[in-house]
CSV table of C-alpha atoms and ligand atoms in Angstrom, one decimal:
chain,number,residue,atom,x,y,z
A,1,MET,CA,58.3,-32.0,54.4
A,2,ARG,CA,59.8,-33.4,51.0
A,3,LYS,CA,57.2,-35.5,49.5
A,4,ASN,CA,57.9,-38.6,47.6
A,5,ILE,CA,55.2,-38.2,44.5
A,6,LEU,CA,54.2,-41.7,43.1
A,7,MET,CA,55.7,-42.2,39.4
A,8,LYS,CA,53.3,-42.9,36.7
A,9,ARG,CA,54.4,-45.4,34.6
A,10,ASP,CA,57.6,-45.0,32.4
A,11,TYR,CA,56.6,-44.9,28.7
A,12,THR,CA,59.2,-46.7,26.1
A,13,SER,CA,60.7,-44.2,23.5
A,14,LYS,CA,58.6,-45.5,20.8
A,15,GLU,CA,55.6,-44.6,23.0
A,16,ILE,CA,56.8,-41.3,23.5
A,17,LYS,CA,57.6,-40.8,19.9
A,18,LYS,CA,53.9,-41.7,19.0
A,19,LEU,CA,52.2,-39.9,21.5
A,20,PHE,CA,54.2,-36.5,20.5
A,21,ILE,CA,54.7,-37.1,16.8
A,22,SER,CA,52.1,-34.4,16.0
A,23,GLU,CA,53.8,-31.5,18.6
A,24,ILE,CA,57.1,-32.8,17.2
A,25,GLN,CA,56.2,-32.3,13.4
A,26,ARG,CA,54.6,-28.7,13.9
A,27,HIS,CA,57.7,-27.2,15.4
A,28,ASN,CA,61.4,-27.2,14.3
A,29,SER,CA,62.4,-28.8,17.3
A,30,THR,CA,60.8,-29.9,20.1
A,31,LEU,CA,62.3,-30.6,24.1
A,32,LEU,CA,60.8,-33.2,25.7
A,33,ILE,CA,61.2,-33.0,29.3
A,34,ASN,CA,60.8,-36.4,31.3
A,35,LYS,CA,59.1,-35.2,34.5
A,36,ASN,CA,59.4,-38.8,36.1
A,37,ASN,CA,63.0,-38.9,35.5
A,38,LEU,CA,63.5,-35.4,36.8
A,39,ILE,CA,61.5,-36.8,40.3
A,40,PHE,CA,63.9,-39.7,40.3
A,41,ASN,CA,66.6,-37.2,40.3
A,42,ALA,CA,65.1,-35.1,42.9
A,43,ASN,CA,64.9,-38.5,45.1
A,44,TYR,CA,68.3,-39.3,44.7
A,45,LEU,CA,69.3,-35.7,45.9
A,46,PHE,CA,66.9,-35.8,48.7
A,47,LYS,CA,68.2,-39.3,50.0
A,48,ILE,CA,71.8,-38.0,50.1
A,49,CYS,CA,71.4,-34.6,51.5
A,50,LYS,CA,69.2,-35.9,54.1
A,51,ASN,CA,69.8,-33.2,56.9
A,52,THR,CA,70.5,-30.3,54.6
A,53,VAL,CA,68.3,-27.8,53.0
A,54,ILE,CA,68.0,-28.2,49.3
A,55,ALA,CA,67.3,-24.9,47.5
A,56,PRO,CA,67.3,-25.8,43.6
A,57,VAL,CA,68.9,-23.0,41.4
A,58,ILE,CA,66.4,-21.9,38.6
A,59,LYS,CA,68.3,-19.2,36.9
A,60,SER,CA,68.2,-18.4,33.0
A,61,ASP,CA,64.4,-19.7,33.0
A,62,ALA,CA,65.2,-22.8,34.7
A,63,TYR,CA,68.3,-23.6,32.3
A,64,GLY,CA,66.2,-22.9,29.4
A,65,LEU,CA,63.4,-25.3,30.5
A,66,GLY,CA,60.9,-22.8,31.9
A,67,ALA,CA,61.1,-21.7,35.5
A,68,ILE,CA,57.6,-21.7,36.2
A,69,GLU,CA,56.6,-24.9,35.0
A,70,ILE,CA,60.0,-26.5,36.5
A,71,THR,CA,59.5,-24.7,39.8
A,72,LYS,CA,55.9,-25.9,40.1
A,73,ILE,CA,57.3,-29.6,40.1
A,74,TYR,CA,59.9,-28.7,42.8
A,75,ILE,CA,57.5,-27.2,45.0
A,76,ASN,CA,55.3,-30.2,44.4
A,77,LEU,CA,58.4,-32.1,45.9
A,78,GLY,CA,58.1,-30.1,48.9
A,79,LEU,CA,60.6,-27.8,48.0
A,80,LYS,CA,60.4,-24.4,49.8
A,81,ASN,CA,63.7,-22.1,49.2
A,82,PHE,CA,64.6,-21.2,45.5
A,83,PHE,CA,67.9,-19.2,44.0
A,84,VAL,CA,67.0,-17.2,40.5
A,85,GLY,CA,69.8,-15.1,38.9
A,86,ASN,CA,68.3,-11.5,39.2
A,87,THR,CA,65.5,-9.2,40.5
A,88,SER,CA,63.1,-9.7,37.3
A,89,GLU,CA,63.3,-13.4,37.5
A,90,ALA,CA,62.4,-13.2,41.3
A,91,ILE,CA,59.5,-11.0,40.7
A,92,LYS,CA,58.3,-13.1,37.9
A,93,ILE,CA,58.3,-16.2,40.2
A,94,ARG,CA,56.7,-14.5,43.1
A,95,LYS,CA,53.7,-13.4,41.1
A,96,LYS,CA,53.3,-17.5,40.7
A,97,PHE,CA,54.1,-18.8,44.2
A,98,LYS,CA,53.3,-17.1,47.5
A,99,ASN,CA,54.9,-19.2,50.0
A,100,ILE,CA,58.3,-20.1,48.6
A,101,ASN,CA,61.7,-18.4,49.8
A,102,ILE,CA,63.4,-16.7,46.9
A,103,PHE,CA,67.2,-15.6,46.9
A,104,ILE,CA,68.5,-13.8,44.3
A,105,LEU,CA,71.8,-14.6,43.4
A,106,ASN,CA,72.5,-11.4,41.4
A,107,CYS,CA,71.0,-8.0,42.2
A,108,GLY,CA,72.8,-6.1,40.1
A,109,MET,CA,74.9,-2.7,41.1
A,110,ILE,CA,72.6,-1.6,43.6
A,111,PHE,CA,69.5,-3.2,45.5
A,112,ASP,CA,66.1,-1.4,44.7
A,113,PHE,CA,64.8,-2.5,48.6
A,114,ASN,CA,61.3,-1.2,47.9
A,115,LEU,CA,60.9,-4.4,45.3
A,116,LEU,CA,63.0,-6.7,47.8
A,117,LYS,CA,60.0,-5.7,50.5
A,118,LYS,CA,57.3,-5.6,48.4
A,119,TYR,CA,58.0,-9.2,46.9
A,120,LYS,CA,59.9,-10.3,49.8
A,121,LEU,CA,63.1,-11.1,48.2
A,122,THR,CA,66.1,-12.4,49.6
A,123,PRO,CA,69.1,-10.9,48.1
A,124,VAL,CA,72.6,-12.0,48.1
A,125,ILE,CA,75.2,-9.3,48.7
A,126,ASN,CA,78.2,-9.6,46.3
A,127,ASN,CA,80.5,-6.9,46.7
A,128,ILE,CA,81.8,-4.3,49.6
A,129,ASN,CA,80.0,-1.6,48.0
A,130,GLN,CA,76.6,-3.0,48.8
A,131,LEU,CA,77.6,-4.2,52.4
A,132,THR,CA,79.0,-0.9,53.0
A,133,ASN,CA,75.6,0.7,51.9
A,134,TRP,CA,73.1,-2.0,53.4
A,135,PRO,CA,70.6,0.1,55.8
A,136,LEU,CA,70.4,-1.0,59.1
A,137,SER,CA,67.5,1.8,60.2
A,138,SER,CA,64.4,0.0,59.2
A,139,LYS,CA,62.5,-2.2,62.1
A,140,ASN,CA,62.1,-5.1,60.1
A,141,LYS,CA,65.6,-5.6,59.2
A,142,ILE,CA,65.9,-7.2,55.5
A,143,PRO,CA,67.1,-10.4,55.5
A,144,CYS,CA,70.2,-11.2,53.3
A,145,MET,CA,72.9,-13.4,52.5
A,146,ILE,CA,76.4,-12.8,52.1
A,147,HIS,CA,78.4,-14.1,49.0
A,148,ILE,CA,82.3,-14.7,50.2
A,149,ASP,CA,84.7,-14.9,47.1
A,150,THR,CA,86.9,-18.1,47.8
A,151,GLY,CA,88.6,-18.3,44.7
A,152,MET,CA,86.5,-18.1,41.7
A,153,ASN,CA,87.2,-14.2,41.5
A,154,ARG,CA,83.7,-13.5,39.9
A,155,LEU,CA,81.3,-12.3,42.5
A,156,GLY,CA,81.6,-12.1,46.3
A,157,LEU,CA,83.6,-10.1,49.1
A,158,ASN,CA,87.1,-10.9,49.5
A,159,SER,CA,88.1,-11.7,53.2
A,160,LYS,CA,90.1,-8.7,53.6
A,161,ASP,CA,86.7,-6.6,52.9
A,162,PHE,CA,84.9,-8.5,54.5
A,163,MET,CA,86.7,-8.4,57.6
A,164,SER,CA,87.5,-5.1,57.7
A,165,SER,CA,87.1,-3.3,60.8
A,166,GLU,CA,84.4,-0.3,59.4
A,167,ASN,CA,82.1,-2.8,58.6
A,168,LYS,CA,82.1,-4.3,62.5
A,169,THR,CA,79.2,-2.9,63.7
A,170,LYS,CA,77.3,-3.3,60.5
A,171,LEU,CA,78.0,-7.3,60.4
A,172,LYS,CA,76.8,-7.4,64.1
A,173,LYS,CA,73.4,-5.8,63.3
A,174,MET,CA,72.3,-7.4,60.1
A,175,ASN,CA,70.1,-10.2,59.3
A,176,ILE,CA,72.1,-12.6,57.8
A,177,LYS,CA,70.6,-15.5,56.8
A,178,TYR,CA,73.5,-17.3,54.9
A,179,LEU,CA,77.0,-16.9,54.1
A,180,ILE,CA,77.5,-18.6,50.7
A,181,SER,CA,80.3,-19.1,48.3
A,182,HIS,CA,80.8,-21.1,45.1
A,183,LEU,CA,83.3,-23.9,44.2
A,184,ALA,CA,85.1,-23.5,41.0
A,185,CYS,CA,86.4,-27.0,40.5
A,186,ALA,CA,83.7,-28.8,42.1
A,187,ASP,CA,83.2,-31.3,39.4
A,188,ASP,CA,86.6,-32.8,39.9
A,189,GLU,CA,86.9,-34.2,43.5
A,190,LYS,CA,90.8,-34.9,42.9
A,191,ASN,CA,91.0,-30.8,43.1
A,192,SER,CA,92.6,-29.7,46.2
A,193,PHE,CA,91.1,-26.0,45.5
A,194,ASN,CA,87.8,-27.5,46.5
A,195,THR,CA,89.2,-27.8,50.4
A,196,ILE,CA,90.9,-24.5,50.2
A,197,GLN,CA,87.7,-23.1,49.3
A,198,LEU,CA,85.6,-24.9,52.0
A,199,LEU,CA,88.2,-24.1,54.6
A,200,LYS,CA,88.0,-20.2,53.5
A,201,LEU,CA,84.6,-20.1,54.0
A,202,LYS,CA,84.3,-21.7,57.5
A,203,LYS,CA,86.8,-19.1,58.3
A,204,MET,CA,84.8,-16.4,57.9
A,205,GLN,CA,82.0,-18.3,59.9
A,206,ILE,CA,84.2,-18.2,62.6
A,207,TYR,CA,85.3,-14.8,62.2
A,208,LEU,CA,81.3,-14.0,61.9
A,209,LYS,CA,80.9,-15.7,65.3
A,210,HIS,CA,83.3,-13.7,67.3
A,211,ILE,CA,81.2,-10.5,66.0
A,212,LYS,CA,77.6,-12.0,66.2
A,213,GLY,CA,78.1,-14.5,69.1
A,214,ILE,CA,76.1,-17.3,66.9
A,215,ASN,CA,76.9,-19.3,64.0
A,216,ILE,CA,75.4,-18.0,60.7
A,217,LYS,CA,74.4,-21.0,58.4
A,218,THR,CA,76.7,-21.4,55.5
A,219,SER,CA,76.3,-22.9,51.7
A,220,ILE,CA,79.0,-23.9,49.1
A,221,SER,CA,78.0,-26.7,47.0
A,222,ASN,CA,76.1,-26.5,43.5
A,223,SER,CA,75.1,-30.1,42.0
A,224,SER,CA,79.0,-31.0,41.9
A,225,GLY,CA,79.6,-29.9,45.3
A,226,ILE,CA,77.0,-32.3,46.3
A,227,TRP,CA,79.3,-35.1,45.2
A,228,LEU,CA,82.2,-34.0,47.0
A,229,GLY,CA,80.5,-35.6,49.8
A,230,LYS,CA,78.9,-34.7,53.4
A,231,LYS,CA,81.8,-32.2,54.5
A,232,TYR,CA,80.3,-29.9,51.5
A,233,PHE,CA,76.6,-29.9,52.2
A,234,LEU,CA,77.0,-27.5,55.1
A,235,ASP,CA,73.5,-26.0,55.7
A,236,LEU,CA,72.2,-25.5,52.6
A,237,VAL,CA,72.9,-26.9,48.8
A,238,ARG,CA,72.5,-25.3,45.6
A,239,PRO,CA,72.0,-27.6,42.8
A,240,GLY,CA,70.8,-26.9,39.4
A,241,ALA,CA,72.1,-29.3,37.0
A,242,ALA,CA,71.7,-32.6,39.0
A,243,PHE,CA,68.1,-32.3,38.9
A,244,LEU,CA,68.2,-32.0,34.9
A,245,GLY,CA,70.4,-35.3,34.9
A,246,ILE,CA,73.7,-33.6,33.8
A,247,ASN,CA,76.4,-35.5,35.1
A,248,PRO,CA,77.9,-33.8,38.2
A,249,SER,CA,81.1,-35.5,38.5
A,250,ILE,CA,83.1,-35.7,35.4
A,251,ASN,CA,85.4,-38.9,36.7
A,252,ASN,CA,82.4,-41.1,37.6
A,253,PRO,CA,79.6,-42.6,35.7
A,254,ASN,CA,76.3,-40.5,36.2
A,255,PRO,CA,73.8,-41.9,38.8
A,256,LEU,CA,71.3,-39.9,37.5
A,257,LYS,CA,68.3,-40.1,35.1
A,258,ASN,CA,68.0,-38.2,31.7
A,259,VAL,CA,65.5,-35.8,31.8
A,260,ILE,CA,65.5,-34.2,28.5
A,261,CYS,CA,65.5,-35.4,24.7
A,262,LEU,CA,65.5,-32.8,21.8
A,263,TYR,CA,63.8,-34.3,18.7
A,264,THR,CA,63.0,-32.9,15.2
A,265,TYR,CA,61.5,-34.8,12.2
A,266,ILE,CA,62.2,-35.7,8.8
A,267,LEU,CA,60.8,-33.4,6.5
A,268,GLN,CA,61.6,-34.8,3.0
A,269,THR,CA,63.8,-37.3,1.5
A,270,ARG,CA,65.4,-37.4,-1.8
A,271,ILE,CA,68.0,-39.3,-3.9
A,272,ALA,CA,70.8,-37.2,-4.8
A,273,TYR,CA,73.5,-38.2,-7.5
A,274,LYS,CA,77.3,-38.7,-7.3
A,275,ASN,CA,79.5,-35.6,-7.4
A,276,THR,CA,76.5,-33.2,-6.4
A,277,THR,CA,76.7,-31.7,-3.5
A,278,VAL,CA,74.9,-30.6,-0.6
A,279,GLY,CA,73.9,-27.3,1.3
A,280,TYR,CA,75.7,-23.7,1.5
A,281,GLY,CA,79.2,-23.3,0.3
A,282,ALA,CA,78.8,-26.8,-1.6
A,283,SER,CA,80.7,-27.8,1.2
A,284,TYR,CA,79.9,-31.9,1.3
A,285,LYS,CA,80.3,-33.5,-2.0
A,286,LEU,CA,78.8,-36.8,-2.6
A,287,HIS,CA,80.6,-39.6,-3.8
A,288,LYS,CA,78.1,-41.9,-4.9
A,289,LYS,CA,74.6,-41.9,-5.2
A,290,SER,CA,72.8,-41.0,-2.1
A,291,LYS,CA,69.8,-41.2,-0.1
A,292,LEU,CA,69.5,-37.8,2.2
A,293,ALA,CA,67.0,-36.8,4.6
A,294,THR,CA,66.4,-32.9,5.0
A,295,ILE,CA,65.3,-32.5,8.9
A,296,SER,CA,63.7,-29.4,10.5
A,297,ILE,CA,66.7,-28.1,12.7
A,298,GLY,CA,68.9,-25.7,12.5
A,299,TYR,CA,71.2,-23.2,14.2
A,300,SER,CA,68.3,-20.9,15.1
A,301,ASN,CA,67.1,-23.9,17.1
A,302,GLY,CA,70.3,-24.0,19.0
A,303,PHE,CA,71.6,-26.7,16.8
A,304,SER,CA,75.2,-25.4,16.4
A,305,ARG,CA,76.7,-24.9,12.8
A,306,LEU,CA,80.0,-26.2,14.2
A,307,LEU,CA,78.1,-29.6,13.6
A,308,SER,CA,78.3,-29.2,10.1
A,309,ASN,CA,79.8,-32.1,8.2
A,310,VAL,CA,80.7,-33.5,11.1
A,311,GLY,CA,78.1,-34.4,13.6
A,312,SER,CA,75.3,-36.9,13.4
A,313,VAL,CA,71.6,-37.5,14.4
A,314,PHE,CA,69.6,-40.9,15.4
A,315,ILE,CA,66.4,-41.6,13.4
A,316,ASN,CA,64.8,-44.8,14.9
A,317,ASP,CA,67.9,-45.5,16.8
A,318,LYS,CA,70.4,-45.8,13.8
A,319,GLU,CA,73.1,-42.8,13.5
A,320,ALA,CA,72.7,-40.6,10.5
A,321,LYS,CA,75.5,-38.4,9.5
A,322,ILE,CA,75.0,-34.6,8.9
A,323,VAL,CA,76.2,-33.5,5.6
A,324,GLY,CA,77.0,-30.2,4.6
A,325,LYS,CA,76.6,-27.0,6.4
A,326,ILE,CA,73.9,-26.4,9.0
A,327,SER,CA,71.2,-23.8,7.9
A,328,MET,CA,69.4,-21.5,10.1
A,329,ASP,CA,66.3,-23.9,10.6
A,330,LEU,CA,67.1,-26.9,8.2
A,331,SER,CA,69.9,-29.6,8.0
A,332,VAL,CA,70.7,-32.8,5.6
A,333,VAL,CA,71.7,-36.1,7.0
A,334,ASP,CA,72.9,-39.2,4.8
A,335,ILE,CA,70.4,-42.2,5.3
A,336,THR,CA,72.1,-44.1,2.2
A,337,ASP,CA,72.7,-46.9,4.4
A,338,PHE,CA,69.0,-47.2,6.3
A,339,LYS,CA,66.5,-50.1,5.0
A,340,GLU,CA,63.6,-48.6,3.1
A,341,SER,CA,61.3,-50.0,5.7
A,342,ASN,CA,63.2,-48.4,8.5
A,343,ILE,CA,62.6,-44.6,7.8
A,344,LYS,CA,60.0,-42.2,6.1
A,345,VAL,CA,59.1,-38.7,6.2
A,346,GLY,CA,57.7,-37.8,9.3
A,347,ASP,CA,59.7,-39.8,11.5
A,348,PRO,CA,61.1,-38.4,14.5
A,349,VAL,CA,64.8,-37.5,14.2
A,350,GLU,CA,66.9,-37.6,17.7
A,351,ILE,CA,69.1,-34.7,18.3
A,352,PHE,CA,70.5,-36.3,21.9
A,353,GLY,CA,68.5,-37.7,24.9
A,354,GLU,CA,68.5,-41.5,24.3
A,355,ASN,CA,71.1,-42.9,21.9
A,356,ARG,CA,73.3,-39.9,22.7
A,357,SER,CA,73.6,-38.5,26.4
A,358,ILE,CA,73.9,-34.5,26.7
A,359,ASP,CA,76.7,-34.6,27.9
A,360,ASP,CA,78.4,-36.3,25.0
A,361,PHE,CA,76.4,-34.2,22.8
A,362,ALA,CA,77.9,-30.8,24.6
A,363,THR,CA,81.4,-32.3,24.1
A,364,LEU,CA,80.8,-32.8,20.6
A,365,ASN,CA,79.7,-29.1,20.8
A,366,ASN,CA,83.0,-28.2,22.3
A,367,THR,CA,80.8,-27.3,25.3
A,368,ILE,CA,79.3,-28.4,28.2
A,369,ALA,CA,75.3,-29.5,28.5
A,370,TYR,CA,74.5,-26.6,30.5
A,371,GLU,CA,75.1,-24.3,27.6
A,372,ILE,CA,73.3,-26.7,25.7
A,373,ILE,CA,70.0,-26.7,27.3
A,374,CYS,CA,70.0,-23.0,27.8
A,375,GLN,CA,70.2,-22.5,24.2
A,376,VAL,CA,68.1,-25.2,23.0
A,377,GLY,CA,65.4,-24.5,25.7
A,378,LYS,CA,65.3,-20.9,24.1
A,379,TYR,CA,64.2,-22.0,20.6
A,380,SER,CA,62.3,-25.4,21.2
A,381,LYS,CA,58.8,-26.2,21.8
A,382,LYS,CA,58.9,-27.7,25.3
A,383,ILE,CA,56.8,-30.3,26.7
A,384,ILE,CA,56.9,-31.8,30.1
A,385,TYR,CA,55.5,-35.2,30.0
B,401,LIG,C1,74.2,-21.5,38.8
B,401,LIG,C2,74.7,-21.5,40.1
B,401,LIG,C3,74.3,-22.8,40.9
B,401,LIG,C4,74.0,-24.2,40.4
B,401,LIG,O1,75.1,-24.8,39.4
B,401,LIG,P1,74.5,-26.3,39.3
B,401,LIG,O2,75.9,-26.9,38.6
B,401,LIG,O3,73.7,-26.2,38.1
B,401,LIG,O4,74.2,-27.2,40.4
B,401,LIG,C5,74.8,-23.1,42.4
B,401,LIG,N1,75.2,-21.7,43.0
B,401,LIG,C6,75.7,-20.7,42.4
B,401,LIG,C7,76.0,-19.5,42.6
B,401,LIG,C8,75.3,-20.8,40.8
B,401,LIG,O5,75.5,-19.5,39.7
């Protein structure tokens, strides 16, 4: 059963900054992860996907947020099935959590059956070679998933290989838990490619029924797939981003709550004179006497150099423009327009989260929120509160 964890009181943003300011001041960048909002998003998913297994995807260290800590939250919510990216991630999770099912999206080129058995891991078969070499001899047949390529041209067997006559006996005997596929355009509900992919997977399910006499379960949806509606839920859904509040549907408002905020702090302020320049390459020239704040974050923290001279941050909820090039672990912003009383050294600086959504921040960086969190997660202090 999935449990509803009682939410603790929601902190205001002022309280949060007060609570964590000393942590923020000890690190270049601090990622605050709001557990209440993550649980809100999980409950939102539970409500829509009532009769479908929800198996969170925790690959790439739970999208940079810390796989162990994030998985612990999911397990406390009653979730039991998880997808990881590779065998080493799977083992790390298994060593911490005994009573969950772990599915490996990508086991590499060949399977290490000893490891799979030792750690009770379920692999996904991603190509014809892996299927051909799949062993049938052992008494306890190893469970697996088979990935059918329905349009990504990335991983998975194409239908021709899957249905080739040499595989019939093998498929008949195998312990196949799920037939899975992955949608290419799920974030756009108007795209007809979604239906095409769904039908292709269902066709393979029917083919397998002819061979095995039973319906093997299927799965096609990531977070965005869930937003395409019930038809796409099938027997199991694999959301990752939705838990974290990333908008699953590009044409629609985001019903999920924001989970992650990235902060740094003001390290120094200074008065800079007219016609002087800021930073490497002297790329920004001041046209008047200005007040500048040096903030303790740079490209080594995942704060991309692409934002040099174009991006902005928020200090006490007011926007401040980035001036000059972003350095490795420092950046400079213009605070000339700030009231003296509204800004001081040590104040927290928001990169994204409250005043700017992570999706909007990603757009400014010419990318998607997924890439942003994977990067900033790696190089920031992470606090789950
Ligand atoms: C990463 C991944 C998911 C999760 O995708 P989200 O968009 O984060 O929900 C699901 N299925 C597969 C095969 C994946 O690689």
